[in-house]
Coordinates of C-alpha atoms and ligand atoms in Angstrom, one line a residue:
X801 CA -20.6 54.2 -26.1
X802 CA -23.6 55.6 -27.8
X803 CA -25.1 53.3 -30.3
X804 CA -25.6 55.4 -33.4
X805 CA -26.2 52.5 -35.8
X806 CA -29.6 53.0 -37.4
X807 CA -32.1 50.3 -36.6
X808 CA -33.0 48.3 -39.7
X809 CA -36.7 47.7 -40.5
X810 CA -38.0 44.2 -39.9
X811 CA -39.1 42.2 -42.9
X812 CA -41.0 38.9 -42.8
X813 CA -42.0 36.4 -45.4
X814 CA -43.1 32.8 -45.5
X815 CA -42.8 30.1 -48.0
X816 CA -44.9 26.9 -48.2
X817 CA -43.0 23.6 -48.0
X818 CA -44.3 22.3 -51.2
X819 CA -40.9 20.9 -52.1
X820 CA -41.2 22.5 -55.4
X821 CA -40.0 26.0 -55.9
X822 CA -40.8 27.1 -59.4
X823 CA -39.0 29.5 -61.7
X824 CA -41.8 31.9 -60.9
X825 CA -41.3 31.6 -57.1
X826 CA -37.6 32.0 -57.6
X827 CA -37.6 35.1 -59.8
X828 CA -40.6 36.6 -58.1
X829 CA -39.6 36.0 -54.5
X830 CA -36.7 33.9 -53.3
X831 CA -34.0 35.6 -55.4
X832 CA -35.2 39.0 -54.2
X833 CA -35.2 37.8 -50.5
X834 CA -31.4 37.5 -50.8
X835 CA -31.2 41.1 -52.0
X836 CA -33.1 42.3 -49.0
X837 CA -30.9 40.7 -46.4
X838 CA -28.5 43.7 -46.2
X839 CA -31.2 46.4 -46.0
X840 CA -33.6 44.8 -43.6
X841 CA -33.6 42.5 -40.6
X842 CA -35.2 39.6 -42.3
X843 CA -37.2 36.6 -41.1
X844 CA -37.9 33.9 -43.6
X845 CA -40.1 31.0 -42.4
X846 CA -41.0 27.7 -43.9
X847 CA -44.7 27.8 -43.1
X848 CA -45.3 24.2 -42.2
X849 CA -48.4 25.0 -40.1
X850 CA -50.0 26.5 -43.1
X851 CA -49.2 23.4 -45.1
X852 CA -51.7 21.1 -43.3
X853 CA -54.7 23.2 -44.4
X854 CA -54.6 20.7 -47.3
X855 CA -54.0 17.0 -46.7
X856 CA -50.3 16.0 -46.5
X857 CA -48.4 12.8 -46.4
X858 CA -46.3 13.0 -43.2
X859 CA -43.1 11.5 -44.6
X860 CA -43.3 13.6 -47.7
X861 CA -44.0 16.7 -45.7
X862 CA -41.0 16.2 -43.5
X863 CA -38.8 15.8 -46.6
X864 CA -40.3 18.8 -48.3
X865 CA -39.8 21.0 -45.3
X866 CA -36.1 20.2 -45.2
X867 CA -35.8 20.5 -48.9
X868 CA -37.4 23.9 -48.9
X869 CA -35.0 25.1 -46.2
X870 CA -32.1 23.6 -48.2
X871 CA -33.3 25.5 -51.3
X872 CA -33.5 28.8 -49.5
X873 CA -29.9 28.3 -48.3
X874 CA -28.8 27.0 -51.7
X875 CA -30.3 30.1 -53.3
X876 CA -28.0 32.2 -51.3
X877 CA -29.9 33.2 -48.1
X878 CA -27.6 33.5 -45.2
X879 CA -28.4 32.2 -41.7
X880 CA -26.0 34.8 -40.3
X881 CA -27.9 37.7 -41.8
X882 CA -31.5 36.4 -41.7
X883 CA -33.5 34.3 -39.3
X884 CA -34.5 31.1 -41.1
X885 CA -36.9 28.8 -39.3
X886 CA -39.8 26.4 -39.4
X887 CA -43.0 27.9 -38.3
X888 CA -44.0 25.0 -36.1
X889 CA -40.8 25.4 -34.1
X890 CA -42.1 28.7 -32.7
X891 CA -45.2 27.9 -30.7
X892 CA -46.2 31.5 -30.5
X893 CA -47.5 31.4 -34.1
X894 CA -50.3 29.0 -33.2
X895 CA -51.0 30.9 -29.9
X896 CA -51.3 34.3 -31.5
X897 CA -53.3 32.8 -34.4
X898 CA -55.9 31.7 -31.9
X899 CA -56.1 35.2 -30.4
X900 CA -56.3 36.8 -33.8
X901 CA -59.1 34.3 -34.8
X902 CA -61.2 36.0 -32.2
X903 CA -60.6 39.4 -33.8
X904 CA -61.2 38.3 -37.4
X905 CA -64.7 38.3 -38.8
X906 CA -66.4 35.4 -40.5
X907 CA -67.4 37.8 -43.3
X908 CA -63.8 38.9 -43.8
X909 CA -62.6 35.4 -44.1
X910 CA -65.4 34.4 -46.4
X911 CA -64.4 37.1 -48.9
X912 CA -60.8 35.8 -49.3
X913 CA -60.4 34.7 -52.9
X914 CA -57.8 32.1 -52.0
X915 CA -60.3 30.5 -49.7
X916 CA -62.9 30.4 -52.4
X917 CA -60.5 28.9 -54.9
X918 CA -59.0 26.3 -52.5
X919 CA -62.4 25.3 -51.2
X920 CA -63.5 24.7 -54.8
X921 CA -60.4 22.7 -55.4
X922 CA -60.6 20.6 -52.2
X923 CA -64.3 20.3 -51.9
X924 CA -64.0 17.2 -49.8
X925 CA -61.8 19.0 -47.2
X926 CA -63.1 22.5 -46.5
X927 CA -61.7 22.6 -43.0
X928 CA -61.7 25.4 -40.4
X929 CA -57.9 25.8 -40.8
X930 CA -58.3 26.5 -44.5
X931 CA -60.9 29.1 -43.6
X932 CA -58.8 30.7 -40.8
X933 CA -55.5 30.5 -42.7
X934 CA -55.3 34.3 -43.0
X935 CA -55.4 34.8 -39.3
X936 CA -52.4 32.5 -38.9
X937 CA -50.6 34.5 -41.6
X938 CA -51.4 37.7 -39.7
X939 CA -49.9 36.1 -36.6
X940 CA -46.7 35.2 -38.5
X941 CA -46.3 38.8 -39.5
X942 CA -47.5 40.6 -36.3
X943 CA -45.4 38.5 -33.9
X944 CA -42.2 40.2 -35.1
X945 CA -43.2 43.9 -35.3
X946 CA -42.8 43.4 -39.0
X947 CA -42.8 46.6 -41.1
X948 CA -42.3 45.1 -44.5
X949 CA -43.8 42.0 -46.1
X950 CA -42.8 41.1 -49.6
X951 CA -45.7 39.3 -51.2
X952 CA -47.0 38.5 -54.6
X953 CA -50.3 39.5 -56.0
X954 CA -52.0 36.4 -54.7
X955 CA -51.2 37.3 -51.1
X956 CA -52.1 41.0 -51.2
X957 CA -55.6 40.4 -49.9
X958 CA -54.2 38.4 -46.9
X959 CA -51.8 41.1 -46.1
X960 CA -54.5 43.7 -46.3
X961 CA -56.5 41.6 -43.8
X962 CA -53.5 41.4 -41.5
X963 CA -53.3 45.2 -41.5
X964 CA -57.0 45.4 -40.6
X965 CA -56.7 42.9 -37.8
X966 CA -53.7 44.8 -36.4
X967 CA -55.6 48.1 -36.6
X968 CA -58.7 46.6 -35.0
X969 CA -56.7 45.1 -32.1
X970 CA -54.8 48.4 -31.6
X971 CA -58.1 50.3 -31.7
X972 CA -59.5 48.2 -28.8
X973 CA -56.4 47.7 -26.6
X974 CA -54.1 50.6 -27.6
X975 CA -50.8 50.4 -29.5
X976 CA -49.9 46.7 -29.6
X977 CA -49.0 45.7 -33.1
X978 CA -46.9 47.4 -35.8
X979 CA -49.1 47.7 -38.9
X980 CA -47.1 46.1 -41.8
X981 CA -46.7 47.5 -45.3
X982 CA -46.5 45.5 -48.5
X983 CA -43.0 45.5 -50.0
X984 CA -43.1 45.9 -53.7
X985 CA -39.7 44.9 -55.1
X986 CA -38.1 47.1 -57.7
X987 CA -37.1 44.1 -59.6
X988 CA -39.6 41.3 -59.3
X989 CA -40.6 39.5 -62.4
X990 CA -44.0 38.0 -62.8
X991 CA -43.6 34.7 -64.6
X992 CA -46.4 33.1 -66.6
X993 CA -47.1 29.5 -67.5
X994 CA -45.1 28.1 -70.4
X995 CA -48.1 26.3 -71.7
X996 CA -50.7 29.0 -71.2
X997 CA -48.8 32.3 -71.0
X998 CA -51.8 34.3 -70.0
X999 CA -51.9 32.4 -66.7
X1000 CA -49.5 32.6 -63.8
X1001 CA -46.8 29.9 -63.5
X1002 CA -48.0 27.5 -60.8
X1003 CA -46.6 24.4 -59.3
X1004 CA -50.1 23.0 -58.8
X1005 CA -50.8 23.2 -62.5
X1006 CA -51.6 19.6 -63.6
X1007 CA -49.7 20.2 -66.9
X1008 CA -46.1 19.5 -65.9
X1009 CA -44.9 21.3 -69.0
X1010 CA -46.3 24.6 -67.8
X1011 CA -43.8 25.2 -65.1
X1012 CA -40.1 24.7 -64.4
X1013 CA -39.0 23.9 -60.8
X1014 CA -35.6 24.6 -59.2
X1015 CA -35.0 20.8 -58.8
X1016 CA -36.0 19.8 -62.4
X1017 CA -33.3 18.0 -64.3
X1018 CA -31.6 20.0 -67.1
X1019 CA -33.0 17.8 -69.8
X1020 CA -36.5 18.4 -68.5
X1021 CA -36.0 22.1 -68.3
X1022 CA -34.7 22.3 -71.9
X1023 CA -37.6 20.2 -73.1
X1024 CA -40.2 22.4 -71.3
X1025 CA -38.7 25.6 -72.9
X1026 CA -38.6 24.0 -76.3
X1027 CA -42.2 23.3 -76.0
X1028 CA -43.2 26.7 -74.6
X1029 CA -46.2 28.2 -76.3
X1030 CA -45.4 31.2 -78.5
X1031 CA -47.0 32.8 -81.5
X1032 CA -46.7 32.6 -85.3
X1033 CA -44.9 35.9 -85.9
X1034 CA -41.4 34.4 -85.5
X1035 CA -39.9 37.7 -84.4
X1036 CA -38.4 38.0 -80.9
X1037 CA -39.9 41.3 -79.7
X1038 CA -41.8 42.4 -76.7
X1039 CA -45.3 43.4 -77.7
X1040 CA -48.9 43.2 -76.7
X1041 CA -50.5 39.9 -77.6
X1042 CA -47.2 38.1 -77.7
X1043 CA -47.7 36.7 -74.1
X1044 CA -45.5 33.6 -74.7
X1045 CA -42.5 35.5 -76.1
X1046 CA -43.0 38.3 -73.6
X1047 CA -42.8 35.8 -70.8
X1048 CA -39.6 34.1 -72.2
X1049 CA -38.1 37.6 -72.7
X1050 CA -38.9 38.4 -69.0
X1051 CA -37.3 35.2 -67.9
X1052 CA -34.2 35.7 -70.1
X1053 CA -33.9 39.3 -69.1
X1054 CA -34.2 38.7 -65.3
X1055 CA -31.5 36.1 -65.3
X1056 CA -29.0 37.8 -67.7
X1057 CA -29.8 41.4 -66.7
X1058 CA -30.3 42.2 -70.3
X1059 CA -33.0 44.7 -71.4
X1060 CA -35.8 43.9 -73.8
X1061 CA -34.0 46.0 -76.5
X1062 CA -30.8 44.1 -76.0
X1063 CA -32.6 40.8 -76.2
X1064 CA -34.4 41.9 -79.4
X1065 CA -31.0 42.8 -81.0
X1066 CA -29.4 39.6 -79.8
X1067 CA -32.0 37.5 -81.5
X1068 CA -32.6 39.7 -84.5
X1069 CA -33.1 37.5 -87.6
X1070 CA -33.0 34.3 -85.5
X1071 CA -36.0 32.0 -85.0
X1072 CA -37.9 31.0 -81.9
X1073 CA -36.1 27.7 -81.8
X1074 CA -32.8 29.4 -81.1
X1075 CA -34.4 31.8 -78.6
X1076 CA -36.2 29.1 -76.6
X1077 CA -32.9 27.0 -76.4
X1078 CA -31.1 30.1 -75.2
X1079 CA -33.7 30.8 -72.5
X1080 CA -33.6 27.1 -71.4
X1081 CA -29.8 27.3 -71.2
X1082 CA -29.6 30.3 -68.9
X1083 CA -32.2 28.8 -66.6
X1084 CA -30.3 25.5 -66.5
X1085 CA -27.1 27.4 -65.7
X1086 CA -28.8 29.4 -63.0
X1087 CA -30.4 26.4 -61.4
X1088 CA -27.5 23.9 -61.6
X1089 CA -25.4 25.3 -58.7
X1090 CA -28.5 25.7 -56.6
X1091 CA -29.6 22.1 -57.2
X1092 CA -26.1 20.8 -56.4
X1093 CA -25.9 22.9 -53.2
X1094 CA -29.4 21.7 -52.3
X1095 CA -28.4 18.0 -52.6
X1096 CA -25.2 18.6 -50.6
X1097 CA -27.1 20.3 -47.9
X1098 CA -29.8 17.6 -47.7
X1099 CA -27.0 15.2 -46.9
X1100 CA -25.7 17.4 -44.2
X1101 CA -28.5 17.1 -41.7
X1102 CA -26.4 18.3 -38.8
X1103 CA -25.8 21.6 -40.6
X1104 CA -29.5 22.0 -41.5
X1105 CA -30.4 21.3 -37.9
X1106 CA -28.0 23.9 -36.6
X1107 CA -29.6 26.5 -39.0
X1108 CA -33.2 25.8 -38.1
X1109 CA -32.5 25.4 -34.4
X1110 CA -30.7 28.7 -34.2
X1111 CA -33.4 30.4 -36.3
X1112 CA -36.2 29.1 -34.1
X1113 CA -34.3 30.3 -31.0
X1114 CA -33.9 33.8 -32.3
X1115 CA -37.4 34.0 -33.6
X1116 CA -38.8 32.6 -30.3
X1117 CA -37.1 35.3 -28.4
X1118 CA -38.8 38.0 -30.4
X1119 CA -42.2 36.2 -30.6
X1120 CA -42.4 35.6 -26.8
X1121 CA -42.2 39.3 -26.1
X1122 CA -45.0 40.2 -28.5
X1123 CA -47.2 37.4 -27.2
X1124 CA -46.6 38.4 -23.6
X1125 CA -47.7 42.0 -24.5
X1126 CA -50.8 40.7 -26.2
X1127 CA -51.8 38.4 -23.3
X1128 CA -51.3 41.3 -20.8
X1129 CA -53.5 43.6 -22.9
X1130 CA -56.2 40.9 -23.1
X1131 CA -56.3 40.7 -19.3
X1132 CA -54.7 37.3 -18.7
X1133 CA -53.1 36.6 -15.3
X1134 CA -49.3 36.7 -15.7
X1135 CA -47.5 33.4 -15.3
Ligands
LIG2005 N1 -49.5 32.4 -47.4 C1 -48.3 32.6 -48.1 C2 -48.2 31.8 -49.4 O1 -49.0 30.9 -49.6 C3 -47.1 32.1 -47.2 C4 -47.1 32.9 -45.9 C5 -47.4 32.4 -44.7 C6 -46.6 34.2 -45.8 N2 -47.2 33.4 -43.8 C7 -46.7 34.5 -44.4 C8 -46.2 35.2 -46.6 C9 -46.4 35.7 -43.9 C10 -45.8 36.4 -46.1 C11 -46.0 36.7 -44.7 O2 -47.5 32.1 -50.3

């Protein structure tokens, strides 16, 4: 029988095992990943190889890796639909990264803004891995013939470099890699810090009140929202200069599905106190089942293991083929 089913495009994304997925990561990335599962053939990797570019405590890292996988599952990603795996379980990532290192220029890596930022932040540990990080990220993507990569603003430069590396390699050796495109989600909220609403919400912010994480306790979430920085107008409306309120409206809107006009009407004549409590409440309600499911999954090590083992097996099968092709092009003697 002829197979008439249209082949889905391949989509890849990675998440660092920081053990702390923030509201920003959730609304900007993880929640959208779930919506992409039916349209694309998705691979989602917990990028533990990337994690060691900054110093990690081994026991904490192991816990965070499992916790991150559990959070992806708890957020609704399906191991039947998508390939979920740990980057370190598929050796081809490191192998292709080495090859790509040799096709990535010192000057290109020096221009990466994340490298500049991170080397300023970790001045005592500016290691070669931190520098070469984008070549590993390119390997992640290029191993799977990835066509689409959903990334936030902060990773655009790395994706652009991955495209350049792919094109450079293809230019020398003939068609080898698929050149990936950035995926810009239709709905994808950019969430700002609760304490300094002109800045992006970040889990590495030293001010704990500036971000909300998926695993925060309800009381903490409520407190952080009640303390959120706003303005003195005391009118819930979306407008230039009202960064704090705009951010809270974006959060409220992306969770409830309500438009800004609807939110303005809902809170017409009511103070910021009411509004902040309402935002806190919808976030608590959104996160509660995820946290519960996460805790349950972490206690079910056998299930988690079955997910990541199966994921690595499927990913390895695809990765092996690409790496074999690359090695052949390079002129290596076949095994
Ligand atoms: N560098 C990304 C981040 O810090 C994570 C990542 C690693 C990634 N490999 C990737 C994202 C490949 C997309 C595609 O967020």
